[in-house]
PDB file of C-alpha atoms in Angstrom:
ATOM      1  CA  GLU H 117     -52.274 107.944-226.759  1.00 96.00           C
ATOM      2  CA  MET H 118     -53.595 111.376-225.815  1.00 97.00           C
ATOM      3  CA  VAL H 119     -54.644 112.230-229.371  1.00 97.00           C
ATOM      4  CA  SER H 120     -56.594 108.985-229.726  1.00 96.00           C
ATOM      5  CA  LEU H 121     -58.429 109.606-226.445  1.00 96.00           C
ATOM      6  CA  ALA H 122     -59.157 113.251-227.290  1.00 96.00           C
ATOM      7  CA  ALA H 123     -60.669 112.099-230.596  1.00 95.00           C
ATOM      8  CA  LEU H 124     -63.305 109.964-228.851  1.00 95.00           C
ATOM      9  CA  PRO H 125     -66.809 111.479-229.027  1.00 94.00           C
ATOM     10  CA  GLY H 126     -67.665 113.354-225.846  1.00 95.00           C
ATOM     11  CA  THR H 127     -64.088 113.601-224.599  1.00 97.00           C
ATOM     12  CA  GLY H 128     -63.100 117.157-223.784  1.00 97.00           C
ATOM     13  CA  ILE H 129     -59.745 116.995-222.014  1.00 98.00           C
ATOM     14  CA  VAL H 130     -57.051 114.340-221.659  1.00 98.00           C
ATOM     15  CA  GLY H 131     -54.263 114.355-219.074  1.00 97.00           C
ATOM     16  CA  ALA H 132     -51.011 112.402-218.791  1.00 97.00           C
ATOM     17  CA  LYS H 133     -49.120 110.655-216.020  1.00 97.00           C
ATOM     18  CA  LEU H 134     -46.325 112.945-214.838  1.00 96.00           C
ATOM     19  CA  LEU H 135     -43.309 111.997-212.756  1.00 96.00           C
ATOM     20  CA  PHE H 136     -41.009 114.198-210.682  1.00 94.00           C
ATOM     21  CA  PRO H 137     -37.293 113.995-211.602  1.00 95.00           C
ATOM     22  CA  ASP H 138     -36.859 111.450-208.760  1.00 96.00           C
ATOM     23  CA  ARG H 139     -39.420 109.287-210.646  1.00 96.00           C
ATOM     24  CA  THR H 140     -42.145 109.531-208.012  1.00 95.00           C
ATOM     25  CA  LEU H 141     -45.665 110.449-209.118  1.00 94.00           C
ATOM     26  CA  GLN H 142     -46.343 114.123-209.649  1.00 93.00           C
ATOM     27  CA  HIS H 143     -49.687 113.772-211.402  1.00 91.00           C
ATOM     28  CA  ALA H 144     -52.120 110.875-211.623  1.00 91.00           C
ATOM     29  CA  GLY H 145     -55.217 113.021-211.884  1.00 90.00           C
ATOM     30  CA  VAL H 146     -56.797 115.719-209.752  1.00 90.00           C
ATOM     31  CA  ILE H 147     -59.566 115.060-207.256  1.00 86.00           C
ATOM     32  CA  ALA H 148     -61.862 118.079-206.897  1.00 85.00           C
ATOM     33  CA  GLY H 149     -62.746 118.802-203.279  1.00 79.00           C
ATOM     34  CA  LEU H 150     -59.714 116.968-201.874  1.00 76.00           C
ATOM     35  CA  PHE H 151     -58.289 118.963-198.948  1.00 72.00           C
ATOM     36  CA  ARG H 152     -61.238 121.359-199.392  1.00 76.00           C
ATOM     37  CA  TYR H 153     -59.812 122.495-202.733  1.00 79.00           C
ATOM     38  CA  ALA H 154     -58.342 120.081-205.285  1.00 83.00           C
ATOM     39  CA  ALA H 155     -55.244 117.925-205.176  1.00 81.00           C
ATOM     40  CA  HIS H 156     -53.135 115.532-207.208  1.00 82.00           C
ATOM     41  CA  TRP H 157     -53.966 112.186-205.689  1.00 86.00           C
ATOM     42  CA  PHE H 158     -51.113 109.766-205.015  1.00 85.00           C
ATOM     43  CA  SER H 159     -48.587 112.598-205.413  1.00 87.00           C
ATOM     44  CA  HIS H 160     -45.065 111.446-204.446  1.00 91.00           C
ATOM     45  CA  GLY H 161     -46.144 107.797-204.621  1.00 90.00           C
ATOM     46  CA  ALA H 162     -44.015 105.188-206.364  1.00 92.00           C
ATOM     47  CA  GLU H 163     -43.921 105.349-210.168  1.00 93.00           C
ATOM     48  CA  ASP H 164     -45.415 101.860-210.472  1.00 93.00           C
ATOM     49  CA  MET H 165     -47.975 102.264-207.667  1.00 90.00           C
ATOM     50  CA  ALA H 166     -51.302 100.616-208.505  1.00 90.00           C
ATOM     51  CA  GLY H 167     -53.420 103.050-206.491  1.00 86.00           C
ATOM     52  CA  HIS H 168     -56.923 102.491-205.183  1.00 84.00           C
ATOM     53  CA  LEU H 169     -58.452  99.503-207.018  1.00 87.00           C
ATOM     54  CA  GLY H 170     -55.660  99.661-209.600  1.00 87.00           C
ATOM     55  CA  ARG H 171     -56.830 103.028-210.927  1.00 87.00           C
ATOM     56  CA  LEU H 172     -53.292 104.260-211.555  1.00 90.00           C
ATOM     57  CA  GLN H 173     -52.729 101.465-214.061  1.00 94.00           C
ATOM     58  CA  ALA H 174     -55.763 102.160-216.240  1.00 94.00           C
ATOM     59  CA  ARG H 175     -57.351 105.057-218.067  1.00 95.00           C
ATOM     60  CA  ASN H 176     -59.805 106.900-215.804  1.00 91.00           C
ATOM     61  CA  ASN H 177     -62.480 109.517-216.067  1.00 93.00           C
ATOM     62  CA  LEU H 178     -61.723 112.313-213.613  1.00 91.00           C
ATOM     63  CA  SER H 179     -63.014 115.777-212.850  1.00 90.00           C
ATOM     64  CA  ALA H 180     -59.674 117.498-213.457  1.00 94.00           C
ATOM     65  CA  VAL H 181     -56.124 117.056-214.712  1.00 95.00           C
ATOM     66  CA  THR H 182     -53.113 119.319-214.418  1.00 93.00           C
ATOM     67  CA  GLY H 183     -52.443 122.040-216.937  1.00 92.00           C
ATOM     68  CA  ALA H 184     -48.777 120.988-217.008  1.00 92.00           C
ATOM     69  CA  CYS H 185     -49.704 118.518-219.759  1.00 95.00           C
ATOM     70  CA  LEU H 186     -53.218 118.305-221.109  1.00 96.00           C
ATOM     71  CA  MET H 187     -54.883 118.028-224.477  1.00 97.00           C
ATOM     72  CA  ILE H 188     -58.234 119.643-225.207  1.00 97.00           C
ATOM     73  CA  SER H 189     -60.520 118.624-228.053  1.00 97.00           C
ATOM     74  CA  ARG H 190     -61.550 121.235-230.595  1.00 96.00           C
ATOM     75  CA  ALA H 191     -65.239 120.765-229.699  1.00 96.00           C
ATOM     76  CA  CYS H 192     -64.487 121.415-226.030  1.00 97.00           C
ATOM     77  CA  TRP H 193     -62.306 124.449-226.828  1.00 96.00           C
ATOM     78  CA  ASP H 194     -65.004 125.896-229.074  1.00 97.00           C
ATOM     79  CA  GLN H 195     -67.619 125.496-226.340  1.00 97.00           C
ATOM     80  CA  ILE H 196     -65.744 126.530-223.181  1.00 96.00           C
ATOM     81  CA  GLY H 197     -62.813 128.569-224.457  1.00 93.00           C
ATOM     82  CA  PRO H 198     -59.242 128.757-223.143  1.00 93.00           C
ATOM     83  CA  LEU H 199     -57.738 128.926-219.676  1.00 91.00           C
ATOM     84  CA  ASP H 200     -59.160 131.917-217.779  1.00 90.00           C
ATOM     85  CA  ALA H 201     -56.042 134.052-217.315  1.00 87.00           C
ATOM     86  CA  GLU H 202     -58.144 137.008-216.141  1.00 87.00           C
ATOM     87  CA  ARG H 203     -59.370 135.383-212.935  1.00 86.00           C
ATOM     88  CA  PHE H 204     -56.654 132.771-212.536  1.00 84.00           C
ATOM     89  CA  ALA H 205     -53.369 134.162-213.846  1.00 80.00           C
ATOM     90  CA  GLU H 206     -51.002 131.867-211.926  1.00 79.00           C
ATOM     91  CA  ASP H 207     -52.996 129.156-210.201  1.00 81.00           C
ATOM     92  CA  CYS H 208     -56.319 127.325-210.476  1.00 86.00           C
ATOM     93  CA  ASN H 209     -56.755 127.975-214.200  1.00 91.00           C
ATOM     94  CA  ASP H 210     -56.345 124.305-215.106  1.00 93.00           C
ATOM     95  CA  ILE H 211     -58.859 123.151-212.481  1.00 92.00           C
ATOM     96  CA  ASP H 212     -61.312 125.851-213.585  1.00 94.00           C
ATOM     97  CA  LEU H 213     -60.891 124.803-217.241  1.00 96.00           C
ATOM     98  CA  CYS H 214     -61.572 121.166-216.383  1.00 94.00           C
ATOM     99  CA  LEU H 215     -64.609 121.947-214.233  1.00 94.00           C
ATOM    100  CA  ARG H 216     -66.001 124.123-217.038  1.00 95.00           C
ATOM    101  CA  ALA H 217     -65.495 121.223-219.454  1.00 96.00           C
ATOM    102  CA  ARG H 218     -67.315 118.828-217.095  1.00 93.00           C
ATOM    103  CA  ALA H 219     -70.119 121.353-216.583  1.00 93.00           C
ATOM    104  CA  GLY H 220     -70.348 121.598-220.381  1.00 95.00           C
ATOM    105  CA  GLY H 221     -70.974 117.859-220.619  1.00 95.00           C
ATOM    106  CA  PHE H 222     -67.496 116.735-221.648  1.00 97.00           C
ATOM    107  CA  GLU H 223     -65.598 113.781-220.222  1.00 95.00           C
ATOM    108  CA  LEU H 224     -62.078 114.142-218.865  1.00 95.00           C
ATOM    109  CA  VAL H 225     -59.689 111.235-219.202  1.00 96.00           C
ATOM    110  CA  TRP H 226     -56.391 110.610-217.438  1.00 95.00           C
ATOM    111  CA  THR H 227     -54.086 107.998-218.932  1.00 96.00           C
ATOM    112  CA  PRO H 228     -51.040 106.299-217.431  1.00 97.00           C
ATOM    113  CA  PHE H 229     -49.949 105.345-220.952  1.00 97.00           C
ATOM    114  CA  ALA H 230     -48.764 108.875-221.770  1.00 97.00           C
ATOM    115  CA  LEU H 231     -45.822 109.230-219.381  1.00 96.00           C
ATOM    116  CA  LEU H 232     -43.674 112.337-219.006  1.00 96.00           C
ATOM    117  CA  LEU H 233     -40.996 113.619-216.659  1.00 94.00           C
ATOM    118  CA  HIS H 234     -42.029 117.004-215.251  1.00 89.00           C
ATOM    119  CA  HIS H 235     -39.777 119.544-213.569  1.00 83.00           C
ATOM    120  CA  GLU H 236     -42.516 121.282-211.586  1.00 72.00           C
ATOM    121  CA  SER H 237     -42.247 125.087-211.458  1.00 64.00           C
ATOM    122  CA  ALA H 238     -39.118 125.081-213.645  1.00 54.00           C
ATOM    123  CA  SER H 239     -40.514 127.805-215.910  1.00 57.00           C
ATOM    124  CA  ARG H 240     -41.856 130.110-213.195  1.00 60.00           C
ATOM    125  CA  GLY H 241     -39.365 129.314-210.447  1.00 60.00           C
ATOM    126  CA  ARG H 242     -39.870 128.110-206.914  1.00 60.00           C
ATOM    127  CA  ARG H 243     -39.154 131.346-205.083  1.00 64.00           C
ATOM    128  CA  ARG H 244     -42.394 132.847-203.892  1.00 69.00           C
ATOM    129  CA  SER H 245     -42.562 136.396-202.595  1.00 81.00           C
ATOM    130  CA  LYS H 246     -45.156 137.549-200.099  1.00 86.00           C
ATOM    131  CA  ALA H 247     -46.976 139.367-202.935  1.00 85.00           C
ATOM    132  CA  HIS H 248     -47.008 136.159-204.985  1.00 80.00           C
ATOM    133  CA  ARG H 249     -48.413 134.155-202.065  1.00 83.00           C
ATOM    134  CA  GLU H 250     -51.138 136.773-201.613  1.00 88.00           C
ATOM    135  CA  ARG H 251     -52.078 136.537-205.314  1.00 85.00           C
ATOM    136  CA  LEU H 252     -52.305 132.744-205.041  1.00 84.00           C
ATOM    137  CA  LYS H 253     -54.466 133.065-201.932  1.00 86.00           C
ATOM    138  CA  ALA H 254     -56.798 135.468-203.772  1.00 87.00           C
ATOM    139  CA  GLN H 255     -57.031 133.124-206.764  1.00 85.00           C
ATOM    140  CA  ARG H 256     -57.893 130.180-204.515  1.00 85.00           C
ATOM    141  CA  ALA H 257     -60.564 132.284-202.800  1.00 88.00           C
ATOM    142  CA  ARG H 258     -61.965 133.127-206.249  1.00 86.00           C
ATOM    143  CA  MET H 259     -61.934 129.436-207.115  1.00 83.00           C
ATOM    144  CA  GLU H 260     -63.836 128.601-203.921  1.00 86.00           C
ATOM    145  CA  ALA H 261     -66.409 131.335-204.608  1.00 85.00           C
ATOM    146  CA  LEU H 262     -66.889 130.124-208.174  1.00 83.00           C
ATOM    147  CA  TRP H 263     -66.887 126.347-207.735  1.00 83.00           C
ATOM    148  CA  ARG H 264     -67.389 125.861-203.975  1.00 83.00           C
ATOM    149  CA  THR H 265     -64.376 123.555-203.905  1.00 78.00           C
ATOM    150  CA  ALA H 266     -64.449 123.218-200.101  1.00 77.00           C
ATOM    151  CA  THR H 267     -67.688 121.243-200.319  1.00 77.00           C
ATOM    152  CA  LEU H 268     -67.448 119.909-203.869  1.00 78.00           C
ATOM    153  CA  VAL H 269     -67.919 116.151-204.013  1.00 76.00           C
ATOM    154  CA  ASP H 270     -66.031 114.741-206.972  1.00 79.00           C
ATOM    155  CA  PRO H 271     -68.266 112.221-208.786  1.00 80.00           C
ATOM    156  CA  HIS H 272     -65.168 110.187-209.687  1.00 78.00           C
ATOM    157  CA  TYR H 273     -63.977 109.834-206.075  1.00 73.00           C
ATOM    158  CA  ASN H 274     -65.609 107.333-203.768  1.00 74.00           C
ATOM    159  CA  PRO H 275     -67.326 109.123-200.840  1.00 75.00           C
ATOM    160  CA  ASN H 276     -66.047 106.355-198.550  1.00 75.00           C
ATOM    161  CA  LEU H 277     -62.502 107.616-199.128  1.00 75.00           C
ATOM    162  CA  ALA H 278     -61.050 110.412-197.010  1.00 71.00           C
ATOM    163  CA  ARG H 279     -61.062 113.905-198.462  1.00 69.00           C
ATOM    164  CA  ASN H 280     -57.868 114.697-196.559  1.00 73.00           C
ATOM    165  CA  SER H 281     -55.678 111.896-197.925  1.00 69.00           C
ATOM    166  CA  LEU H 282     -53.604 111.899-201.104  1.00 68.00           C
ATOM    167  CA  HIS H 283     -53.462 108.107-201.026  1.00 72.00           C
ATOM    168  CA  ALA H 284     -57.170 107.183-200.859  1.00 68.00           C
ATOM    169  CA  GLY H 285     -57.355 106.514-197.125  1.00 65.00           C
ATOM    170  CA  ILE H 286     -60.661 105.319-195.698  1.00 70.00           C
ATOM    171  CA  ALA H 287     -62.919 108.115-194.400  1.00 66.00           C
ATOM    172  CA  LYS H 288     -64.005 108.031-190.767  1.00 74.00           C
ATOM    173  CA  ARG H 289     -67.453 108.927-192.043  1.00 70.00           C
ATOM    174  CA  PRO H 290     -68.406 108.867-195.713  1.00 67.00           C
ATOM    175  CA  GLU H 291     -68.766 112.306-197.242  1.00 66.00           C
ATOM    176  CA  GLY H 292     -71.063 113.052-200.110  1.00 61.00           C
ATOM    177  CA  SER H 293     -74.251 111.650-201.450  1.00 60.00           C
ATOM    178  CA  ARG H 294     -74.887 107.970-202.002  1.00 58.00           C
ATOM    179  CA  ALA H 295     -77.526 108.925-204.550  1.00 58.00           C
ATOM    180  CA  PRO H 296     -77.064 107.561-208.073  1.00 55.00           C
ATOM    181  CA  ARG H 297     -74.084 109.211-209.747  1.00 54.00           C
ATOM    182  CA  THR H 298     -75.007 111.767-212.367  1.00 55.00           C
ATOM    183  CA  ASP H 299     -71.482 112.937-213.230  1.00 56.00           C
ATOM    184  CA  ALA H 300     -72.917 116.438-213.401  1.00 55.00           C
ATOM    185  CA  ILE H 301     -70.829 119.334-212.187  1.00 57.00           C
ATOM    186  CA  GLN H 302     -72.985 122.402-212.341  1.00 60.00           C
ATOM    187  CA  PRO H 303     -71.687 125.580-213.961  1.00 62.00           C
ATOM    188  CA  PRO H 304     -71.029 128.480-211.590  1.00 65.00           C
ATOM    189  CA  GLU H 305     -73.612 131.153-211.019  1.00 64.00           C
ATOM    190  CA  ALA H 306     -73.458 134.056-213.470  1.00 57.00           C
ATOM    191  CA  GLY H 307     -71.426 137.065-212.444  1.00 54.00           C
ATOM    192  CA  LEU H 308     -68.704 135.275-210.484  1.00 51.00           C
TER     193      LEU H 308
END
């Protein structure tokens, strides 16, 4: 499934549906700008949840997918390079990679038809020291400076939906432009 989608012209990155060991949703795509950063929408929802307008039951274009399981096309890799472990050693590197791919003109696809069980943080552990939390905070600040995630409006997320809801709640006031969608995420300014 993922290989066939990655082989489509213009596709840069493909992500899979991931479940926690309790079989609730861990990953059904990442919405950039959600909670003023980026978040896995419908996280901890039911495995068979349809989601907003049935989007969790169909392939979708998104602005980001998790690095826990993604496939990148050779053309995308050649153009944007690998995960940026210099700036984002422990966190944010997958979101940065995806936003660079989008800025480079590539499509990102999430598919519910590639399904995996994911033991989140099994390789790096769940214990987080104060120093580790500080590093994560610094990486998120770097991400905000680079991509302005606090105000980023994801072109694949309806502006009438709340930016503080994992489950596509209705916004009190729509956020973002109602201008025609361009799907363009601009590359960061040089030097960041």
